[in-house]
Structures are given as structure tokens and as C-alpha cells.
XYZ file of N, CA, C and O in Angstrom:
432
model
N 106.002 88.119 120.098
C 104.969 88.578 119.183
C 105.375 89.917 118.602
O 105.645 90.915 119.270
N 105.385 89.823 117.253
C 105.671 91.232 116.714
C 104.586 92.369 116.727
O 103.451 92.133 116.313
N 104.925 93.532 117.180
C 104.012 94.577 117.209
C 103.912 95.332 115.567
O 104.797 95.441 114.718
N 102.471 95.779 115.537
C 102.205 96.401 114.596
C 103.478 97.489 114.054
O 103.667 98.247 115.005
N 104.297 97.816 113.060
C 105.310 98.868 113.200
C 106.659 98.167 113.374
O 107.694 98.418 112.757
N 106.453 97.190 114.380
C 107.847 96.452 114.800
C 108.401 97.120 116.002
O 107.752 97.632 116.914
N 109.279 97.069 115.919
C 109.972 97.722 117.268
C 111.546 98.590 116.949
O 112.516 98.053 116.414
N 111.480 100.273 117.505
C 112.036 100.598 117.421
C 113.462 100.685 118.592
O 113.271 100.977 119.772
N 114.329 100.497 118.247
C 115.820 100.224 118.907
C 116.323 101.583 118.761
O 116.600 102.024 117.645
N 116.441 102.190 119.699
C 117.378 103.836 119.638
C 118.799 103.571 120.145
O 119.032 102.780 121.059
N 119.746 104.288 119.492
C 120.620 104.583 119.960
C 121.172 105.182 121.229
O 120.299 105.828 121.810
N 122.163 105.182 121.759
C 122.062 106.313 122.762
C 123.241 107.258 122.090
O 123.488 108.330 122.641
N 123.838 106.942 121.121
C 124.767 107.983 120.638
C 124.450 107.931 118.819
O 123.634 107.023 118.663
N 124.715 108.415 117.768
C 124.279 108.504 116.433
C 125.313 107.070 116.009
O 126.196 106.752 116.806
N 125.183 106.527 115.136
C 125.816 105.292 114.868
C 126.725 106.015 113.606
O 126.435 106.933 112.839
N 128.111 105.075 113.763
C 129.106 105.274 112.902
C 128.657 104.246 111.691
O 128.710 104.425 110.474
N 128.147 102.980 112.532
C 127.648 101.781 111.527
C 127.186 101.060 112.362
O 127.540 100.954 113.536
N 125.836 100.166 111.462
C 126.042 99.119 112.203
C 125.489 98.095 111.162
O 125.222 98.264 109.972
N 125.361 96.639 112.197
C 125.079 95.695 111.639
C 123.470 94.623 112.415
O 123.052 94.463 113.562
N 123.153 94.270 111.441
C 121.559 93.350 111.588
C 121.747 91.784 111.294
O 121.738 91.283 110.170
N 121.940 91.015 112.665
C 121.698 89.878 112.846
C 120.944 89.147 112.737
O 120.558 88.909 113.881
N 120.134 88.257 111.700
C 118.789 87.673 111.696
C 119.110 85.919 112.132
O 119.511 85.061 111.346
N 118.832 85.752 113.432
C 118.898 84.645 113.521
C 118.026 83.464 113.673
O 118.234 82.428 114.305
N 117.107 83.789 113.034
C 115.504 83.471 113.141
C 115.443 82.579 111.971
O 115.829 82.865 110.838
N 115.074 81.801 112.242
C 114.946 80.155 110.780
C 113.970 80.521 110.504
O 113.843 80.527 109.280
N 112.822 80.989 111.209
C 111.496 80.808 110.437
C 111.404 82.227 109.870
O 110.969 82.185 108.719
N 111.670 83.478 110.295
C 111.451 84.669 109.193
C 112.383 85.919 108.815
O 113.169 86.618 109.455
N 112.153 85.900 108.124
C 112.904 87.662 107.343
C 112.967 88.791 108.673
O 112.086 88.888 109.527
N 113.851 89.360 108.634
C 113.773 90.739 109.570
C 113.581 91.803 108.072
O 114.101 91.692 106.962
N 112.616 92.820 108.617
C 112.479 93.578 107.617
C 113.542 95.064 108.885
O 113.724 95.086 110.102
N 113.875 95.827 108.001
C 114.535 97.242 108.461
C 114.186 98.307 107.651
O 114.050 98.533 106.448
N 114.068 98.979 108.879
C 113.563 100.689 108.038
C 114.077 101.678 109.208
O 114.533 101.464 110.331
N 113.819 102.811 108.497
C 114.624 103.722 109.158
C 113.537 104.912 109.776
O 113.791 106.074 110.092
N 112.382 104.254 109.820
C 110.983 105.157 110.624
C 109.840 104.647 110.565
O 109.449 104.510 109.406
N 109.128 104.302 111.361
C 107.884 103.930 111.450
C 106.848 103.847 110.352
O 105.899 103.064 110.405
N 107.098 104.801 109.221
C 106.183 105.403 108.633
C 106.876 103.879 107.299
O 106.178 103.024 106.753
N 108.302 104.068 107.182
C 108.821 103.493 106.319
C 108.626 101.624 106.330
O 108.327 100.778 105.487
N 108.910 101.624 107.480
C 108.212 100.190 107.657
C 106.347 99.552 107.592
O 105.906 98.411 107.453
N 105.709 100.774 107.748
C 104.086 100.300 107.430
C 103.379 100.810 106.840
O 102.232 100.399 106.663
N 104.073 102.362 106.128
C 102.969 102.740 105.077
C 104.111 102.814 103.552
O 103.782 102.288 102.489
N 105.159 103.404 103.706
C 105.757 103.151 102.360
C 106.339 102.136 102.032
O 106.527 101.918 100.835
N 106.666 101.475 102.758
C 107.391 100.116 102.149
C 109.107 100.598 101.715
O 109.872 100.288 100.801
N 109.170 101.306 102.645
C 110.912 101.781 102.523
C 111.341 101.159 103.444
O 110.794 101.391 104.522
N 112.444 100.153 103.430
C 113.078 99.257 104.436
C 113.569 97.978 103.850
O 112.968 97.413 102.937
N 114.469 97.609 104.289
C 115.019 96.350 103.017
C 115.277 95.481 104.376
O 115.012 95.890 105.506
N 115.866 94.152 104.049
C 114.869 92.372 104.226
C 116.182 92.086 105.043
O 116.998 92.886 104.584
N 116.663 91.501 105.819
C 117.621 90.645 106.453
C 117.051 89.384 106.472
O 115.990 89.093 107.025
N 118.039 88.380 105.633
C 116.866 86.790 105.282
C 117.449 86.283 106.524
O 118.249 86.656 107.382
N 116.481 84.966 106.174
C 116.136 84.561 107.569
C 117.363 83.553 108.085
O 118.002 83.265 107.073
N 117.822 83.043 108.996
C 119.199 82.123 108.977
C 118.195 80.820 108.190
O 117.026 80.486 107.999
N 120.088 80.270 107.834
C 119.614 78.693 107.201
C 120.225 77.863 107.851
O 121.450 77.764 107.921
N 119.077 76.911 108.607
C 119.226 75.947 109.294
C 120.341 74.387 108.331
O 121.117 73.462 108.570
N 119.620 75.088 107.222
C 120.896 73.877 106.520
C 121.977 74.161 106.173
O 122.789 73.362 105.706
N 122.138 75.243 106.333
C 123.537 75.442 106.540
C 124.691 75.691 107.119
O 125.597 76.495 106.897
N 124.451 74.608 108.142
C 125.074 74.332 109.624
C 125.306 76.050 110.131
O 126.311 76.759 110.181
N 123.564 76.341 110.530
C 123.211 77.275 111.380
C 123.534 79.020 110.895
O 123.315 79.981 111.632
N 124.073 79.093 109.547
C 123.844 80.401 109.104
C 123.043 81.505 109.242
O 121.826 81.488 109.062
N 123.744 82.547 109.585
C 122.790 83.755 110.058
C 122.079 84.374 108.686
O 122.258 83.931 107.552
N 121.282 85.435 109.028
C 121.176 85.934 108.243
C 122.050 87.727 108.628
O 121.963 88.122 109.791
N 122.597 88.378 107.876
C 123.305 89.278 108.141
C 123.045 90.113 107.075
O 122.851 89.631 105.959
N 123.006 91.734 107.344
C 123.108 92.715 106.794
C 124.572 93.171 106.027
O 124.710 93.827 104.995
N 125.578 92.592 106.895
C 126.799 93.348 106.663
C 126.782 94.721 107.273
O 125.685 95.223 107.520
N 127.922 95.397 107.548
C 128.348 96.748 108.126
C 128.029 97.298 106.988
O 128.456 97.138 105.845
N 126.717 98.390 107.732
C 126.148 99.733 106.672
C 126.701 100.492 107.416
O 126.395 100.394 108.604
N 127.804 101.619 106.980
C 127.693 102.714 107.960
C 127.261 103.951 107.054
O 127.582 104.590 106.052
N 126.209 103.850 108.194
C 125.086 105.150 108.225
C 124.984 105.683 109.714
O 125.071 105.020 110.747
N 124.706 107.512 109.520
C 124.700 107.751 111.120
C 122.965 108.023 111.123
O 122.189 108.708 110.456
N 122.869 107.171 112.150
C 121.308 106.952 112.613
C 121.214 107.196 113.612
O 122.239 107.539 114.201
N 120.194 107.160 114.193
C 119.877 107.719 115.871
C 119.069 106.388 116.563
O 119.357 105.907 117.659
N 117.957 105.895 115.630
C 117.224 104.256 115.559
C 117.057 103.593 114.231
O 117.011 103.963 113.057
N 116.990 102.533 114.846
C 116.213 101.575 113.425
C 114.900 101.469 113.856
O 114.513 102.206 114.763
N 114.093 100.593 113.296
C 112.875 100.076 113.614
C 112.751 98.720 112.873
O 112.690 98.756 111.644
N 112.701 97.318 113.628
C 112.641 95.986 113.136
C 111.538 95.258 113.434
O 110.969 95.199 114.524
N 111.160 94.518 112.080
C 110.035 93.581 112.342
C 110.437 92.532 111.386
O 111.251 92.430 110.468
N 109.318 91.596 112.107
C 109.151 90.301 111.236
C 110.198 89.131 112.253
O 109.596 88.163 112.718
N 111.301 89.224 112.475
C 111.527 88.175 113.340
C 111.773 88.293 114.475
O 111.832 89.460 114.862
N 112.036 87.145 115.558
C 111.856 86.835 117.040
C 113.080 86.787 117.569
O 113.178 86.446 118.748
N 114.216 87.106 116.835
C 115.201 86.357 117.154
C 116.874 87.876 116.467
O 117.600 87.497 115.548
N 117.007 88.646 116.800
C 117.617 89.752 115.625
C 118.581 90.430 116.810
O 118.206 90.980 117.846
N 119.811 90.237 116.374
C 121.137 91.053 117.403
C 121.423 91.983 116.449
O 121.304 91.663 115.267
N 121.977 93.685 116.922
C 122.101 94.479 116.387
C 123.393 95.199 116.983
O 123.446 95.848 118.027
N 124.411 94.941 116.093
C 125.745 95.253 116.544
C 126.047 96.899 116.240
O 125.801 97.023 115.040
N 126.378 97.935 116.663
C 127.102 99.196 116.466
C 128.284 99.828 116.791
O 128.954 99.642 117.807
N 128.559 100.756 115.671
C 129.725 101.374 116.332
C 129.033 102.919 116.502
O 128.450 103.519 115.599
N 129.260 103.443 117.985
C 128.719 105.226 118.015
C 129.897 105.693 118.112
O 131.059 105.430 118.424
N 128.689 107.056 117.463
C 130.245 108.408 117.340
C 129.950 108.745 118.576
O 129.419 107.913 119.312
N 130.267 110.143 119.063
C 130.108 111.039 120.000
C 129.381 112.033 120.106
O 129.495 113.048 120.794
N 128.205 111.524 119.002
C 127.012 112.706 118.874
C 125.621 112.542 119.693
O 124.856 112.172 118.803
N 124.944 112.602 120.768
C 124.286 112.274 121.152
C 123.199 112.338 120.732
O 122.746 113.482 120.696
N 122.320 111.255 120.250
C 121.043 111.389 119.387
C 119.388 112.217 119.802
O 118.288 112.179 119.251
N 119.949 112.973 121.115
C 118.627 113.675 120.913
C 119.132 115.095 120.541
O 118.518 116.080 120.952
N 120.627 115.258 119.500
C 120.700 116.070 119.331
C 120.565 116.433 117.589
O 120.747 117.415 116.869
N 120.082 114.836 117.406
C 119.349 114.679 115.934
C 117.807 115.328 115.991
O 117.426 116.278 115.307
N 117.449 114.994 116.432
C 115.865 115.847 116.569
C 115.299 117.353 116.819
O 115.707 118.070 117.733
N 114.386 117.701 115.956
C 113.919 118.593 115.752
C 112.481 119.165 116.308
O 111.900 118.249 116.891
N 111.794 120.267 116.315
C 110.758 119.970 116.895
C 109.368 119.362 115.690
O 108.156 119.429 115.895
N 110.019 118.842 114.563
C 108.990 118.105 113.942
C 109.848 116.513 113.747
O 109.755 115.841 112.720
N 110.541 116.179 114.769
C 111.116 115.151 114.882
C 112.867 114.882 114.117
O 113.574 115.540 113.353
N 112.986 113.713 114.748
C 113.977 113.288 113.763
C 114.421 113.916 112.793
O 113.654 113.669 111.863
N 115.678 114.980 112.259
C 115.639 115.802 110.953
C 116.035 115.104 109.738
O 116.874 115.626 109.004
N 115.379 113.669 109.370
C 115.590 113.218 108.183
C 113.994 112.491 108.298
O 113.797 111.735 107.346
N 112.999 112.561 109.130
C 111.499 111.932 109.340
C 110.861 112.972 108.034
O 110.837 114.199 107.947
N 110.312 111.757 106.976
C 109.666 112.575 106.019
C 110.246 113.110 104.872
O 109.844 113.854 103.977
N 111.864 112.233 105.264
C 112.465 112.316 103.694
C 111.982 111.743 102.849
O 111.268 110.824 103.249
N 112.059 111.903 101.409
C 112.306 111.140 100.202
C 112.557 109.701 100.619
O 113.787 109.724 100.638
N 112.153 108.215 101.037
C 112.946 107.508 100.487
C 113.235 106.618 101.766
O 113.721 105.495 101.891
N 112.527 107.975 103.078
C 112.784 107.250 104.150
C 111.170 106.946 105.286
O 110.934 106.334 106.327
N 110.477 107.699 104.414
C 108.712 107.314 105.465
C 107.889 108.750 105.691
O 106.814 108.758 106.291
């Protein structure tokens, strides 16, 4: 059951890249990059859903490399999330008003 928001996946190190597995026939994985972006702005783009007719096609993001600390995913039941980390440890992304990109432009 998907939670309100979806569910956020943290890193344990900042990501060099990664990639979004949708292997879910019946829905879209939506991705965003903060809580805020996935349920009040609508900042977060779609990983479609696999196609069963097409002898079992995923649905895939492709390698974004972006350095992130989490994602946050909703919408399907079914979503593998491959990375590569640097050597930055991600609670050394945060600030004391969070995350230092929470409340960008573009991101929630």
C-alpha cells in the first residue's frame, strides 16, 4: 500500500548516479526529490509502468547522475533502485533547515 508522500529511500553515502526500476505492470512510479515535490508541487517526473507485452519490459529511468542524499517514490509496488555513491556521507548534506537544496526552485 502506498503511503501518502510515498516513501523516502536515503542514501547512506551522496549518489554519483542512479537508476529507477519500475517493474510494476499495473502503475507509473512517480520520483521526486522531497516530499514537498511529490505532494504539493508536482515536481517529480514518471518511471512508466513495465509492459507485460513486451515480453516483460521494465520500466526504467536510465542513469541520472545527480548527487542526492534520497529520493522519495510513489505510485508503484514493485521499484528497484540501483546506485553508484561517492564518499560523501549524506548527513553531511544537511543543514539545520534541512537538506541544503529543500525549498529550491524546482525541487518542493
Amino acid at each position: 500500500a502506498d503511503r501518502p508522500g510515498g516513501y523516502e529511500i536515503v542514501f547512506p553515502y551522496v549518489t554519483r548516479w542512479f537508476k529507477v526500476i519500475n517493474k510494476d505492470a499495473g502503475a507509473d512510479c512517480k520520483v521526486a526529490f522531497s516530499v514537498s515535490g511529490m505532494t504539493g508541487s508536482n515536481n517529480y517526473f514518471t518511471v512508466p509502468k513495465a509492459d507485460v507485452d513486451a515480453n516483460g519490459a521494465v520500466g526504467d529511468s536510465g542513469v541520472l547522475e545527480l548527487k542526492v542524499s534520497s529520493i522519495w517514490v510513489s505510485g508503484s509496488t514493485n521499484v528497484d533502485v540501483v546506485a553508484g555513491l561517492t564518499s560523501i556521507a549524506s548527513p553531511r548534506t544537511t543543514t539545520e533547515s534541512g537538506t541544503n537544496w529543500s525549498g529550491s526552485s524546482g525541487v518542493g
